[in-house]
mmCIF file of N, CA and C in Angstrom:
data_model
loop_
_atom_site.group_PDB
_atom_site.id
_atom_site.type_symbol
_atom_site.label_atom_id
_atom_site.label_comp_id
_atom_site.label_asym_id
_atom_site.label_seq_id
_atom_site.Cartn_x
_atom_site.Cartn_y
_atom_site.Cartn_z
ATOM 1 N N MET A 1 0.060 -17.981 -6.292
ATOM 2 C CA MET A 1 0.578 -17.526 -4.930
ATOM 3 C C MET A 1 -0.421 -16.933 -4.197
ATOM 4 N N VAL A 2 -0.511 -17.116 -2.740
ATOM 5 C CA VAL A 2 -1.431 -16.895 -2.092
ATOM 6 C C VAL A 2 -0.898 -15.840 -1.285
ATOM 7 N N SER A 3 -1.623 -15.090 -0.595
ATOM 8 C CA SER A 3 -1.430 -14.110 0.392
ATOM 9 C C SER A 3 -2.200 -13.709 1.120
ATOM 10 N N GLN A 4 -1.909 -13.332 2.173
ATOM 11 C CA GLN A 4 -2.852 -12.603 3.631
ATOM 12 C C GLN A 4 -2.186 -11.280 4.056
ATOM 13 N N LYS A 5 -3.211 -10.526 4.296
ATOM 14 C CA LYS A 5 -2.561 -9.434 5.860
ATOM 15 C C LYS A 5 -2.792 -9.622 7.015
ATOM 16 N N VAL A 6 -1.324 -8.841 7.518
ATOM 17 C CA VAL A 6 -1.633 -9.193 9.106
ATOM 18 C C VAL A 6 -0.902 -7.865 9.532
ATOM 19 N N ILE A 7 -1.202 -7.788 10.658
ATOM 20 C CA ILE A 7 -0.658 -6.414 11.433
ATOM 21 C C ILE A 7 0.400 -6.931 12.371
ATOM 22 N N VAL A 8 1.432 -6.340 12.592
ATOM 23 C CA VAL A 8 2.408 -6.526 13.417
ATOM 24 C C VAL A 8 2.045 -6.440 14.764
ATOM 25 N N LYS A 9 2.162 -7.100 15.749
ATOM 26 C CA LYS A 9 2.011 -6.929 17.207
ATOM 27 C C LYS A 9 2.778 -7.065 18.041
ATOM 28 N N ASN A 10 4.099 -7.253 17.720
ATOM 29 C CA ASN A 10 5.080 -6.898 18.314
ATOM 30 C C ASN A 10 5.281 -5.451 18.998
ATOM 31 N N LYS A 11 5.751 -5.115 20.311
ATOM 32 C CA LYS A 11 5.811 -3.588 20.465
ATOM 33 C C LYS A 11 7.063 -2.875 20.080
ATOM 34 N N SER A 12 7.941 -4.231 19.871
ATOM 35 C CA SER A 12 9.475 -3.622 19.057
ATOM 36 C C SER A 12 9.499 -3.353 17.513
ATOM 37 N N GLY A 13 8.343 -3.961 17.103
ATOM 38 C CA GLY A 13 8.409 -4.202 15.726
ATOM 39 C C GLY A 13 9.329 -5.563 15.535
ATOM 40 N N LEU A 14 9.455 -5.415 14.088
ATOM 41 C CA LEU A 14 10.494 -6.434 13.695
ATOM 42 C C LEU A 14 12.081 -6.128 13.752
ATOM 43 N N HIS A 15 12.545 -6.173 15.139
ATOM 44 C CA HIS A 15 13.869 -5.971 15.329
ATOM 45 C C HIS A 15 14.643 -7.131 15.295
ATOM 46 N N ALA A 16 15.858 -7.170 15.762
ATOM 47 C CA ALA A 16 16.816 -8.185 15.228
ATOM 48 C C ALA A 16 16.112 -10.047 15.903
ATOM 49 N N ARG A 17 15.737 -9.711 17.077
ATOM 50 C CA ARG A 17 15.410 -11.116 17.590
ATOM 51 C C ARG A 17 13.992 -12.004 16.778
ATOM 52 N N PRO A 18 12.974 -11.136 16.826
ATOM 53 C CA PRO A 18 11.556 -11.517 15.966
ATOM 54 C C PRO A 18 12.359 -11.639 14.229
ATOM 55 N N ALA A 19 12.754 -10.387 14.024
ATOM 56 C CA ALA A 19 13.205 -10.742 12.405
ATOM 57 C C ALA A 19 14.259 -12.067 12.419
ATOM 58 N N GLY A 20 14.654 -12.593 13.306
ATOM 59 C CA GLY A 20 15.637 -13.611 12.973
ATOM 60 C C GLY A 20 14.675 -14.809 13.334
ATOM 61 N N VAL A 21 13.826 -14.870 14.069
ATOM 62 C CA VAL A 21 12.691 -16.090 14.427
ATOM 63 C C VAL A 21 11.921 -16.045 13.099
ATOM 64 N N LEU A 22 11.557 -15.428 12.411
ATOM 65 C CA LEU A 22 10.990 -15.261 11.173
ATOM 66 C C LEU A 22 11.548 -15.429 9.880
ATOM 67 N N THR A 23 12.938 -15.115 9.870
ATOM 68 C CA THR A 23 13.528 -15.912 8.665
ATOM 69 C C THR A 23 13.833 -17.384 8.700
ATOM 70 N N GLN A 24 13.801 -17.487 9.908
ATOM 71 C CA GLN A 24 14.498 -19.183 10.096
ATOM 72 C C GLN A 24 13.314 -19.932 10.054
ATOM 73 N N ALA A 25 12.127 -19.624 10.109
ATOM 74 C CA ALA A 25 10.936 -20.466 9.595
ATOM 75 C C ALA A 25 10.654 -20.312 8.512
ATOM 76 N N ALA A 26 11.025 -18.910 7.860
ATOM 77 C CA ALA A 26 10.853 -18.878 5.792
ATOM 78 C C ALA A 26 11.972 -19.835 5.192
ATOM 79 N N LYS A 27 12.967 -19.707 5.801
ATOM 80 C CA LYS A 27 13.867 -20.895 5.320
ATOM 81 C C LYS A 27 13.856 -22.380 5.530
ATOM 82 N N LYS A 28 12.968 -22.657 6.167
ATOM 83 C CA LYS A 28 11.858 -23.764 6.143
ATOM 84 C C LYS A 28 10.965 -24.139 5.044
ATOM 85 N N CYS A 29 10.613 -22.932 4.738
ATOM 86 C CA CYS A 29 9.445 -23.067 3.643
ATOM 87 C C CYS A 29 10.151 -23.523 2.418
ATOM 88 N N SER A 30 9.392 -24.428 1.566
ATOM 89 C CA SER A 30 9.699 -24.703 0.249
ATOM 90 C C SER A 30 9.105 -23.748 -0.964
ATOM 91 N N SER A 31 8.612 -22.525 -0.607
ATOM 92 C CA SER A 31 7.835 -22.028 -1.481
ATOM 93 C C SER A 31 8.665 -20.401 -0.978
ATOM 94 N N ASN A 32 8.488 -19.322 -2.007
ATOM 95 C CA ASN A 32 9.302 -18.175 -1.718
ATOM 96 C C ASN A 32 8.309 -17.761 -0.809
ATOM 97 N N VAL A 33 8.854 -16.611 0.029
ATOM 98 C CA VAL A 33 8.043 -16.394 0.626
ATOM 99 C C VAL A 33 8.533 -14.604 0.879
ATOM 100 N N GLN A 34 7.154 -13.546 0.740
ATOM 101 C CA GLN A 34 7.323 -12.220 0.731
ATOM 102 C C GLN A 34 6.949 -11.138 1.730
ATOM 103 N N LEU A 35 7.390 -9.832 1.925
ATOM 104 C CA LEU A 35 6.455 -9.209 2.576
ATOM 105 C C LEU A 35 6.280 -8.113 1.937
ATOM 106 N N VAL A 36 4.663 -7.434 1.747
ATOM 107 C CA VAL A 36 4.801 -6.593 0.734
ATOM 108 C C VAL A 36 4.306 -5.330 1.811
ATOM 109 N N ILE A 37 4.902 -4.319 1.680
ATOM 110 C CA ILE A 37 4.633 -3.194 2.663
ATOM 111 C C ILE A 37 4.176 -2.208 1.548
ATOM 112 N N GLY A 38 3.322 -1.622 1.448
ATOM 113 C CA GLY A 38 3.161 -0.432 0.196
ATOM 114 C C GLY A 38 3.778 -0.898 -1.184
ATOM 115 N N GLU A 39 4.560 -0.130 -1.266
ATOM 116 C CA GLU A 39 5.420 -0.410 -2.663
ATOM 117 C C GLU A 39 6.576 -1.397 -2.390
ATOM 118 N N LYS A 40 7.089 -1.557 -1.204
ATOM 119 C CA LYS A 40 8.392 -2.574 -1.084
ATOM 120 C C LYS A 40 8.079 -4.080 -1.067
ATOM 121 N N ILE A 41 8.895 -5.071 -1.529
ATOM 122 C CA ILE A 41 8.807 -6.016 -1.617
ATOM 123 C C ILE A 41 10.154 -6.691 -0.834
ATOM 124 N N ILE A 42 10.012 -7.249 0.311
ATOM 125 C CA ILE A 42 11.058 -7.914 1.318
ATOM 126 C C ILE A 42 11.071 -9.303 1.305
ATOM 127 N N PRO A 43 12.301 -9.795 0.592
ATOM 128 C CA PRO A 43 12.206 -11.532 0.684
ATOM 129 C C PRO A 43 12.069 -11.797 2.288
ATOM 130 N N VAL A 44 11.503 -12.372 2.789
ATOM 131 C CA VAL A 44 11.735 -12.951 4.238
ATOM 132 C C VAL A 44 12.868 -13.659 4.421
ATOM 133 N N LYS A 45 13.305 -14.356 3.831
ATOM 134 C CA LYS A 45 14.811 -15.350 3.878
ATOM 135 C C LYS A 45 16.007 -14.720 3.863
ATOM 136 N N ASN A 46 15.550 -13.141 3.881
ATOM 137 C CA ASN A 46 16.673 -12.378 4.148
ATOM 138 C C ASN A 46 16.576 -11.120 5.136
ATOM 139 N N ILE A 47 17.268 -11.867 6.414
ATOM 140 C CA ILE A 47 17.229 -10.856 7.306
ATOM 141 C C ILE A 47 17.586 -9.610 7.590
ATOM 142 N N LEU A 48 18.759 -9.307 6.459
ATOM 143 C CA LEU A 48 19.421 -7.712 6.475
ATOM 144 C C LEU A 48 18.325 -7.088 5.887
ATOM 145 N N LYS A 49 17.447 -7.504 5.082
ATOM 146 C CA LYS A 49 16.540 -6.738 4.243
ATOM 147 C C LYS A 49 15.451 -6.884 4.747
ATOM 148 N N LEU A 50 15.302 -7.550 5.848
ATOM 149 C CA LEU A 50 14.059 -7.169 6.585
ATOM 150 C C LEU A 50 14.351 -6.839 7.496
ATOM 151 N N MET A 51 15.229 -6.387 8.134
ATOM 152 C CA MET A 51 15.298 -5.821 9.253
ATOM 153 C C MET A 51 15.526 -4.349 8.716
ATOM 154 N N ALA A 52 16.167 -4.275 7.548
ATOM 155 C CA ALA A 52 16.099 -3.040 7.124
ATOM 156 C C ALA A 52 15.018 -2.216 6.775
ATOM 157 N N ALA A 53 13.837 -2.852 6.408
ATOM 158 C CA ALA A 53 12.804 -2.166 6.392
ATOM 159 C C ALA A 53 12.177 -1.440 7.094
ATOM 160 N N GLY A 54 12.277 -1.915 8.559
ATOM 161 C CA GLY A 54 12.228 -0.710 9.889
ATOM 162 C C GLY A 54 10.891 -1.009 10.009
ATOM 163 N N ILE A 55 10.353 -2.250 10.168
ATOM 164 C CA ILE A 55 8.806 -2.366 10.181
ATOM 165 C C ILE A 55 8.513 -2.465 11.764
ATOM 166 N N LYS A 56 7.682 -1.781 11.825
ATOM 167 C CA LYS A 56 6.917 -1.436 13.454
ATOM 168 C C LYS A 56 5.804 -1.749 13.894
ATOM 169 N N CYS A 57 5.638 -1.719 14.948
ATOM 170 C CA CYS A 57 4.429 -2.619 15.972
ATOM 171 C C CYS A 57 2.860 -1.072 15.235
ATOM 172 N N GLY A 58 2.234 -2.085 15.057
ATOM 173 C CA GLY A 58 0.604 -1.706 14.005
ATOM 174 C C GLY A 58 0.875 -1.297 12.572
ATOM 175 N N THR A 59 1.893 -1.769 12.060
ATOM 176 C CA THR A 59 2.096 -1.988 10.723
ATOM 177 C C THR A 59 1.683 -2.995 9.623
ATOM 178 N N GLU A 60 0.750 -2.692 9.076
ATOM 179 C CA GLU A 60 0.004 -4.094 8.311
ATOM 180 C C GLU A 60 0.929 -4.553 6.938
ATOM 181 N N ILE A 61 0.941 -5.792 7.094
ATOM 182 C CA ILE A 61 2.278 -6.160 6.021
ATOM 183 C C ILE A 61 1.214 -7.163 5.359
ATOM 184 N N GLU A 62 1.358 -7.234 4.128
ATOM 185 C CA GLU A 62 1.066 -8.573 3.281
ATOM 186 C C GLU A 62 2.180 -9.545 3.324
ATOM 187 N N ILE A 63 1.654 -11.132 3.410
ATOM 188 C CA ILE A 63 2.660 -12.068 3.534
ATOM 189 C C ILE A 63 1.793 -12.849 2.105
ATOM 190 N N GLN A 64 3.094 -13.105 1.049
ATOM 191 C CA GLN A 64 2.797 -13.466 -0.186
ATOM 192 C C GLN A 64 3.754 -14.793 -0.386
ATOM 193 N N CYS A 65 3.299 -15.663 -0.402
ATOM 194 C CA CYS A 65 3.745 -17.236 -0.697
ATOM 195 C C CYS A 65 3.740 -17.862 -2.355
ATOM 196 N N GLU A 66 4.579 -18.113 -2.876
ATOM 197 C CA GLU A 66 4.736 -18.516 -4.442
ATOM 198 C C GLU A 66 5.330 -19.728 -4.387
ATOM 199 N N GLY A 67 4.882 -21.270 -4.621
ATOM 200 C CA GLY A 67 5.580 -22.132 -4.911
ATOM 201 C C GLY A 67 5.079 -23.250 -4.341
ATOM 202 N N GLU A 68 5.740 -24.662 -4.436
ATOM 203 C CA GLU A 68 5.522 -25.681 -3.828
ATOM 204 C C GLU A 68 5.006 -25.362 -2.664
ATOM 205 N N ASN A 69 4.345 -25.952 -2.049
ATOM 206 C CA ASN A 69 3.319 -25.937 -0.382
ATOM 207 C C ASN A 69 2.731 -24.589 0.088
ATOM 208 N N GLU A 70 2.678 -23.793 -0.653
ATOM 209 C CA GLU A 70 2.411 -22.507 -0.492
ATOM 210 C C GLU A 70 1.235 -21.890 0.156
ATOM 211 N N GLU A 71 0.253 -22.710 0.478
ATOM 212 C CA GLU A 71 -0.893 -22.254 1.418
ATOM 213 C C GLU A 71 -0.231 -23.097 2.700
ATOM 214 N N ALA A 72 0.409 -24.091 2.944
ATOM 215 C CA ALA A 72 0.934 -24.425 4.339
ATOM 216 C C ALA A 72 1.715 -23.467 4.850
ATOM 217 N N ASP A 73 2.785 -23.002 3.977
ATOM 218 C CA ASP A 73 3.730 -22.004 3.985
ATOM 219 C C ASP A 73 2.965 -20.785 4.594
ATOM 220 N N LEU A 74 2.246 -19.954 4.129
ATOM 221 C CA LEU A 74 1.116 -18.863 4.345
ATOM 222 C C LEU A 74 0.825 -19.266 5.688
ATOM 223 N N LYS A 75 0.302 -20.464 5.893
ATOM 224 C CA LYS A 75 -0.632 -20.607 7.088
ATOM 225 C C LYS A 75 0.509 -20.296 8.469
ATOM 226 N N GLU A 76 1.469 -21.028 8.211
ATOM 227 C CA GLU A 76 2.492 -20.937 9.259
ATOM 228 C C GLU A 76 3.200 -19.842 9.229
ATOM 229 N N ILE A 77 3.351 -19.350 8.659
ATOM 230 C CA ILE A 77 4.128 -17.765 8.438
ATOM 231 C C ILE A 77 2.749 -16.727 9.275
ATOM 232 N N VAL A 78 1.820 -16.942 8.498
ATOM 233 C CA VAL A 78 0.923 -15.846 9.448
ATOM 234 C C VAL A 78 0.823 -16.183 10.882
ATOM 235 N N THR A 79 0.520 -17.401 11.340
ATOM 236 C CA THR A 79 0.433 -17.950 12.535
ATOM 237 C C THR A 79 1.396 -17.484 13.617
ATOM 238 N N LEU A 80 2.708 -17.599 12.788
ATOM 239 C CA LEU A 80 4.003 -16.854 14.043
ATOM 240 C C LEU A 80 3.731 -15.657 13.899
ATOM 241 N N ILE A 81 3.649 -14.698 12.863
ATOM 242 C CA ILE A 81 3.366 -13.137 13.342
ATOM 243 C C ILE A 81 2.412 -12.832 13.940
ATOM 244 N N GLU A 82 1.306 -13.662 13.773
ATOM 245 C CA GLU A 82 0.280 -13.571 15.095
ATOM 246 C C GLU A 82 0.677 -13.947 16.308
ATOM 247 N N SER A 83 1.342 -14.649 16.547
ATOM 248 C CA SER A 83 1.684 -15.013 17.835
ATOM 249 C C SER A 83 2.599 -14.468 18.744
ATOM 250 N N GLY A 84 3.059 -13.386 17.811
ATOM 251 C CA GLY A 84 4.010 -12.472 18.328
ATOM 252 C C GLY A 84 5.759 -12.609 18.293
ATOM 253 N N LEU A 85 5.845 -13.931 17.124
ATOM 254 C CA LEU A 85 7.123 -14.300 17.255
ATOM 255 C C LEU A 85 8.438 -14.737 18.256
ATOM 256 N N GLY A 86 7.541 -14.879 19.305
ATOM 257 C CA GLY A 86 8.664 -15.354 20.645
ATOM 258 C C GLY A 86 8.229 -14.498 21.355
ATOM 259 N N GLU A 87 7.645 -13.510 21.173
ATOM 260 C CA GLU A 87 8.290 -12.326 22.409
ATOM 261 C C GLU A 87 6.653 -12.357 23.174
#
C-alpha cells in the first residue's frame, strides 16, 4: 500500500462535479483507492460516499492505493486533486 496526503484546493470542496471527476478517474485504476480523513475511510470509487463525506476546501486528506499499479494510480489521483479536478 502507498499513500500521500494532499490538501483539497477546490473552493467548493468535493461537491458533485469534482467528486464525479475523481470517482471516474478512480474507476480506471486497477488498485483499490481510498481517502482517509481522520478516522473515516472513504472508497473513492463510490461517488455517494465521497459526496456524503462533506470534504471542504482546505481539508487535508490522505489518498491510499493498494493493489496492482498502486504507485502509478496514487500519482494520477494526487495530480488530479492538486490540479483542482477540472475547476
